[in-house]
CSV table of C-alpha atoms in Angstrom, one decimal:
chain,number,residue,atom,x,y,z
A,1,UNK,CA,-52.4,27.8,-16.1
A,2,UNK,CA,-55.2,27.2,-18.3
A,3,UNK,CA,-58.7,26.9,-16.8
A,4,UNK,CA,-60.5,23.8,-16.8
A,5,UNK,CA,-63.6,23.9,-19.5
A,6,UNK,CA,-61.5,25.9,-21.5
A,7,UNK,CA,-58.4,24.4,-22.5
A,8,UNK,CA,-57.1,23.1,-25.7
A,9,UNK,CA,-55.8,19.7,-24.5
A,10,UNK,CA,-53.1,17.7,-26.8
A,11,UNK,CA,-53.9,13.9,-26.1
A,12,UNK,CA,-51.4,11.9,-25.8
A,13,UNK,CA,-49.6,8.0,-25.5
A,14,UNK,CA,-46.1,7.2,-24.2
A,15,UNK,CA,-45.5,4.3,-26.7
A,16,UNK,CA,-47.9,5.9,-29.6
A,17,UNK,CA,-44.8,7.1,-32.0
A,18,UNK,CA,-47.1,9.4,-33.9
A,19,UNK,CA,-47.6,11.0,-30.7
A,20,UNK,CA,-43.5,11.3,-30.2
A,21,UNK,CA,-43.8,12.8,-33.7
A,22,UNK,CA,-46.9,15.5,-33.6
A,23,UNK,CA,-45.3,16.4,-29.9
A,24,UNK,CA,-42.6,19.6,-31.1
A,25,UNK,CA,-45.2,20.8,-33.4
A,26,UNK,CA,-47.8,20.9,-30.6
A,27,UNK,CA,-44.8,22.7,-28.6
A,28,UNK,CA,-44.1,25.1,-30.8
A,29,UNK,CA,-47.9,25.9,-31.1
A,30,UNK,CA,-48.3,26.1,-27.6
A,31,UNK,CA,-45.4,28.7,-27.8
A,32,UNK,CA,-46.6,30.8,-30.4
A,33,UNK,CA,-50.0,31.1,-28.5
A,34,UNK,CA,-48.4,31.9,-25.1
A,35,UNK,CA,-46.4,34.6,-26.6
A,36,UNK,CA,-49.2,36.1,-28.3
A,37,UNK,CA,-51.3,36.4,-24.8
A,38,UNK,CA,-53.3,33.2,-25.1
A,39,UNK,CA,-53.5,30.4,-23.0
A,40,UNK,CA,-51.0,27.2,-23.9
A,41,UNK,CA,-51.7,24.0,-25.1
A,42,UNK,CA,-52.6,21.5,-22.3
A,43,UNK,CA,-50.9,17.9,-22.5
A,44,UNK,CA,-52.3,14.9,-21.2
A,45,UNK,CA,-50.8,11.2,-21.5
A,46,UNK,CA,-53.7,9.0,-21.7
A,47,UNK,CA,-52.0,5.5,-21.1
A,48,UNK,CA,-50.4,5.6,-17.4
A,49,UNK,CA,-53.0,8.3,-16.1
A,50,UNK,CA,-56.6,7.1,-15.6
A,51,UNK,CA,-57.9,10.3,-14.8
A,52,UNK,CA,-56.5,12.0,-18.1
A,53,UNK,CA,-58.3,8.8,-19.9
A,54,UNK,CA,-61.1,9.3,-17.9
A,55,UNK,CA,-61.4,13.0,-19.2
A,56,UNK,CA,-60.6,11.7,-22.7
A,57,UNK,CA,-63.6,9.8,-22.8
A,58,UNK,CA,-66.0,12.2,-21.5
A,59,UNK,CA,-65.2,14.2,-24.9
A,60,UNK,CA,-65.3,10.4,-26.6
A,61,UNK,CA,-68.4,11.1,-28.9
A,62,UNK,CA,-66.5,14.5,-31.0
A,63,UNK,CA,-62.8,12.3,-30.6
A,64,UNK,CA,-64.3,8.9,-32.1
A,65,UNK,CA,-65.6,11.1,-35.2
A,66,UNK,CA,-62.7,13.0,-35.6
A,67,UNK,CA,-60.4,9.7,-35.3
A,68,UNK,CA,-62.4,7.7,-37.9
A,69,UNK,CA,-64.8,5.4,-35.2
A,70,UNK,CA,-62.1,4.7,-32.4
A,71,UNK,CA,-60.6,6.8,-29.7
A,72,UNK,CA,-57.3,7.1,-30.7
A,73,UNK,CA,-54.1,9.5,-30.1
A,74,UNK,CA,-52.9,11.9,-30.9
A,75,UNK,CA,-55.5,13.7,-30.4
A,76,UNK,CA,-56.7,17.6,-29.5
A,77,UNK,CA,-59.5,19.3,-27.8
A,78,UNK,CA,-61.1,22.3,-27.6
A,79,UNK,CA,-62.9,22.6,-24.4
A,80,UNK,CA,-64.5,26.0,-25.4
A,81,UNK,CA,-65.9,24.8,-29.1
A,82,UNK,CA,-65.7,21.2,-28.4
A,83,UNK,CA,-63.8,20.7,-31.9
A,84,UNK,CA,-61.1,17.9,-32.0
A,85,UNK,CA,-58.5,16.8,-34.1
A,86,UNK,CA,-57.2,13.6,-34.6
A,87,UNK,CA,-54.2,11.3,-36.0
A,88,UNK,CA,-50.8,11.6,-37.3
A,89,UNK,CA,-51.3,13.7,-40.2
A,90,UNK,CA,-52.6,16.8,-37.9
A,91,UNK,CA,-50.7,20.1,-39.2
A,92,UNK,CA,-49.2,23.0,-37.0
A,93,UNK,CA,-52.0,24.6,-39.1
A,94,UNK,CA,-54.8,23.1,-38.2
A,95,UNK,CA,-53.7,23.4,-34.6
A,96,UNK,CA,-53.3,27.0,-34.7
A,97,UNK,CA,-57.2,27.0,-36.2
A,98,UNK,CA,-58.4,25.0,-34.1
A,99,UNK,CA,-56.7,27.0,-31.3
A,100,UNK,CA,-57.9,30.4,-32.9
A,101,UNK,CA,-62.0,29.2,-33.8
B,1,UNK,CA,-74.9,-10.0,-33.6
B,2,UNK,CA,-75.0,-13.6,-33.2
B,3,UNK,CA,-73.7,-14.2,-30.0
B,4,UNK,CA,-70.6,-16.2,-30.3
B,5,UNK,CA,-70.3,-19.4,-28.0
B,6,UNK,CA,-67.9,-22.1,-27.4
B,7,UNK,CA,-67.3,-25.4,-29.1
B,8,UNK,CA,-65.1,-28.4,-28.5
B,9,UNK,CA,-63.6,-31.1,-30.9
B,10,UNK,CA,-64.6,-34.6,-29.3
B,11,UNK,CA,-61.3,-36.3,-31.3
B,12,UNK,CA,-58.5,-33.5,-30.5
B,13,UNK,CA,-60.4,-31.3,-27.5
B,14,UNK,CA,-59.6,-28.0,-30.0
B,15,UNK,CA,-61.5,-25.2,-29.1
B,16,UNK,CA,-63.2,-22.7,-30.9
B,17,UNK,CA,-65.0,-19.5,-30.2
B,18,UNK,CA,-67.6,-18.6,-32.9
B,19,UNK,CA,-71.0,-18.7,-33.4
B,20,UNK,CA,-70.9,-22.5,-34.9
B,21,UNK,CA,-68.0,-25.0,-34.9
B,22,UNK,CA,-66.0,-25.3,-37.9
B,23,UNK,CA,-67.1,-28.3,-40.1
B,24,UNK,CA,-63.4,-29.7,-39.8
B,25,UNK,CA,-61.7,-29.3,-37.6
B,26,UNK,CA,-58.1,-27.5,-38.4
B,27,UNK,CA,-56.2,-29.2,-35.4
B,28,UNK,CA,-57.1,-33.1,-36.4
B,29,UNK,CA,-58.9,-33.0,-39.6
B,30,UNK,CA,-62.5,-34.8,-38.2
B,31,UNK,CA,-65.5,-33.8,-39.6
B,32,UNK,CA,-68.3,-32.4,-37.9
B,33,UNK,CA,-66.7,-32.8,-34.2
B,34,UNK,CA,-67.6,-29.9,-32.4
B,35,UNK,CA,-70.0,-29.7,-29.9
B,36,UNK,CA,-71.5,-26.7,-27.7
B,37,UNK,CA,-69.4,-26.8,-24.1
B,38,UNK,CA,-69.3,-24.0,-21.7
B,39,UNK,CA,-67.1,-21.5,-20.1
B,40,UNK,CA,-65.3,-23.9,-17.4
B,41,UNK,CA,-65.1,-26.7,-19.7
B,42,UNK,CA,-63.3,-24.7,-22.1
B,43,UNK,CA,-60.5,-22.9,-19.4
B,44,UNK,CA,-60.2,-26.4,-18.0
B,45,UNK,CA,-59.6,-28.2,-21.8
B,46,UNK,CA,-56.7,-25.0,-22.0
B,47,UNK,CA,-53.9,-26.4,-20.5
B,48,UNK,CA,-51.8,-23.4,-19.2
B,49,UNK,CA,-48.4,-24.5,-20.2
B,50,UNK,CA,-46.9,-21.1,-19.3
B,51,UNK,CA,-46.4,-19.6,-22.9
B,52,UNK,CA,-46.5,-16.5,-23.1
B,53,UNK,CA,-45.6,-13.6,-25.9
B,54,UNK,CA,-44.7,-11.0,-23.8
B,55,UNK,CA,-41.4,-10.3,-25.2
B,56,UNK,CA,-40.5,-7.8,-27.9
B,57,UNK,CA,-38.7,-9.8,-30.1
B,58,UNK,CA,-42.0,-12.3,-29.9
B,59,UNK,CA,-43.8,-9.8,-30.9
B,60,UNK,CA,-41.9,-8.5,-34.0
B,61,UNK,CA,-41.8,-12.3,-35.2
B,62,UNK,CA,-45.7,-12.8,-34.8
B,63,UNK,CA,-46.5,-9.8,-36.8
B,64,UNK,CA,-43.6,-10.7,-39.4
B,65,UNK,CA,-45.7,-14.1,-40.1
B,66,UNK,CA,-49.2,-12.0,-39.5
B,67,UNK,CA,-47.7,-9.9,-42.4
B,68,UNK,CA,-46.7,-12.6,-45.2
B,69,UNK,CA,-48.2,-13.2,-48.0
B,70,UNK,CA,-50.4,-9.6,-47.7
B,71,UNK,CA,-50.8,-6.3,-49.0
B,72,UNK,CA,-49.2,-4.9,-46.1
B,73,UNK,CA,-46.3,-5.1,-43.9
B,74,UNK,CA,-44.4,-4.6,-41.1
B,75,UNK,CA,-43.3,-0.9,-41.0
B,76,UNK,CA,-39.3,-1.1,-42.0
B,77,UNK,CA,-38.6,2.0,-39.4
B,78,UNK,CA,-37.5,-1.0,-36.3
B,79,UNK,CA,-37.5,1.9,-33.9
B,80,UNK,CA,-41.0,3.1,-34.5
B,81,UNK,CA,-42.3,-0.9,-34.7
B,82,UNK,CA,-40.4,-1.7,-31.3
B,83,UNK,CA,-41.6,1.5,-29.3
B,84,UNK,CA,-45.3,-0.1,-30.6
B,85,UNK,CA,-44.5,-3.6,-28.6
B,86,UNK,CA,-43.1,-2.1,-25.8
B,87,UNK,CA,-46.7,0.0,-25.4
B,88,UNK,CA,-48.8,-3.3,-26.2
B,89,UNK,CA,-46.7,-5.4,-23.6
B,90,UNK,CA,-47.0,-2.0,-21.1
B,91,UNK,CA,-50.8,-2.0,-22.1
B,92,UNK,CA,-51.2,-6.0,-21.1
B,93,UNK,CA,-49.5,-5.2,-18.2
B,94,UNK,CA,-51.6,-2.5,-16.9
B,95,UNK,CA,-55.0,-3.1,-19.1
B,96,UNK,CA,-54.9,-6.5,-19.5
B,97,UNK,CA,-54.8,-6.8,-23.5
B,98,UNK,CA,-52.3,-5.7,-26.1
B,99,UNK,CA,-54.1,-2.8,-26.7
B,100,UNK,CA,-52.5,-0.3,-29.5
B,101,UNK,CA,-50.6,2.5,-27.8
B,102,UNK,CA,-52.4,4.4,-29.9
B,103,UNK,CA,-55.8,4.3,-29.1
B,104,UNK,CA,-57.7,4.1,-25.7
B,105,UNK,CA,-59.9,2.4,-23.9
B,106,UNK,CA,-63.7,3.0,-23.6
B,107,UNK,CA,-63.9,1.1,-20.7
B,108,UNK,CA,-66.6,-1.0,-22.5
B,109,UNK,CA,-64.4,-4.0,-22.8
B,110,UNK,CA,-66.6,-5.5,-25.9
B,111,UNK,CA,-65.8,-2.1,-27.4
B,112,UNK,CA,-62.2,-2.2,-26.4
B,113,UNK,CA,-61.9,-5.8,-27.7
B,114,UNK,CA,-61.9,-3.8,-31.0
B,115,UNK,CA,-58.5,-2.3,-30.0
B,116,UNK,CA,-56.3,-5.0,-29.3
B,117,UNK,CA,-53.4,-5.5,-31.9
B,118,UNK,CA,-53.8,-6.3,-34.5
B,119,UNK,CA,-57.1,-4.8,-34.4
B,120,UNK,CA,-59.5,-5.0,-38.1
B,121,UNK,CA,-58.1,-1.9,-39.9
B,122,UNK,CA,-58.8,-2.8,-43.0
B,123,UNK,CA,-61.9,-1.1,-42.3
B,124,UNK,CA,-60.3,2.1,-40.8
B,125,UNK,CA,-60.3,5.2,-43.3
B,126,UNK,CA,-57.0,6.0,-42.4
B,127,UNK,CA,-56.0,3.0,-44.3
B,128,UNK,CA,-58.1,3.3,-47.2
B,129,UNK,CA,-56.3,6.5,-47.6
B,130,UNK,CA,-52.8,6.1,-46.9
B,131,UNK,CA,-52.9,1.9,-46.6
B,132,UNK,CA,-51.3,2.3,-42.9
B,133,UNK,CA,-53.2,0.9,-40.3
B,134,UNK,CA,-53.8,3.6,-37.8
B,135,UNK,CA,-50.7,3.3,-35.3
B,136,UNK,CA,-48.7,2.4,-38.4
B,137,UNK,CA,-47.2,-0.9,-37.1
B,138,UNK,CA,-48.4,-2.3,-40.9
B,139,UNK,CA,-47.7,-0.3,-44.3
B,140,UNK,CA,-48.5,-0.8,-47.6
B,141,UNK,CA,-46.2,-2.9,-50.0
B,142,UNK,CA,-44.8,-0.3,-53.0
């Protein structure tokens, strides 16, 4: 379980379909960091959880930049550099580095 | 920002929110009708005669129209658009607006007033770039 303040956190919606579509990448991530003795990728649905919103928009300034103004999903976190990424065109690569930074 | 207010046509009783009322009215056609009201007035004018659009297919047919005649339109992938209108009827359910599934809320609701579908994205970079609004309900016409 990853610790709090240091988790990379996927962002999520349940009706966002480029959400649906970024979520087996994220897995596969999540896998690949696991196996190599880090900690996984945390995911949190933003729509039917207030407190996972709630957390979202405590990290809303670095989110709204990387999403172009708006909070939007999906989204990731770094808790430990507070880097995000944001939007449907995020790559299993840019995961990994923002994993690895 | 000029704060918007609310107006009412003395021939038809159409309202308006906007920072003036329209020189003619687009409901009866008079000229130079509208006149500053209030809050109440204006929920009272608003007869609640039970319509709502909180069914898919309602949905798909008001962006359809929303969509003629524009640059864009209504992403061809039905699966994709239909999972969209069951998060914005989810979202006015337990939000209170169609908010896009794709975004969140601030909690700021003139913020979040910015988020309700269809929300300005002609202004969102994400379009500029790949002319899809950000949820990708609306794509560009090749």
């Amino acid at each position: 379980m990853s610790e709090q303040g240091g988790r990379l956190i996927f962002f999520w919606g349940r009706e966002c379909p480029h959400c649906a579509k970024l979520h087996p990448v994220v897995d596969e991530v999540s896998e690949e960091l696991v196996k190599a003795g880090g900690q996984g990728i945390t995911q949190l649905e933003v729509w039917h959880s207030d407190e996972n919103a709630k957390l979202m928009r405590s990290y809303g300034d670095v989110l709204k930049r990387a999403c172009g103004g708006s909070l939007g999903v999906p989204s990731l976190y770094n808790e430990r550099t507070k880097k995000a990424l944001c939007g449907m065109r995020t790559t299993k690569q840019q995961i990994l580095d923002l994993a690895k930074e | 920002m000029a704060v918007k207010k609310l107006w009412r046509c003395n021939v038809c009783n159409d309202i308006h929110y906007g920072i003036k009322g329209p020189e003619v009215c687009p409901t009866c056609g008079a000229k130079n009708a509208f006149m500053l009201i209030d809050y109440p007035e204006a929920k009272k004018v608003i007869i609640d005669r039970g319509d709502r659009l909180d069914q898919v297919d309602q949905l798909l047919e008001v962006w359809e129209r929303f969509a003629e005649g524009k640059p864009f339109r209504l992403n061809p992938d039905a699966e994709f658009v239909k999972t969209l209108a069951r998060g914005e009827l989810e979202n006015q359910r337990n939000h209170g607006l169609k908010y896009c599934p794709c975004r969140i809320t601030t909690g700021n609701l003139e913020e979040d007033l910015d988020l309700i579908c269809p929300c300005n994205f002609f202004i969102q970079p994400v379009y500029r770039e790949t002319g899809e609004c950000w949820c990708g309900l609306f794509v560009g016409r090749k």
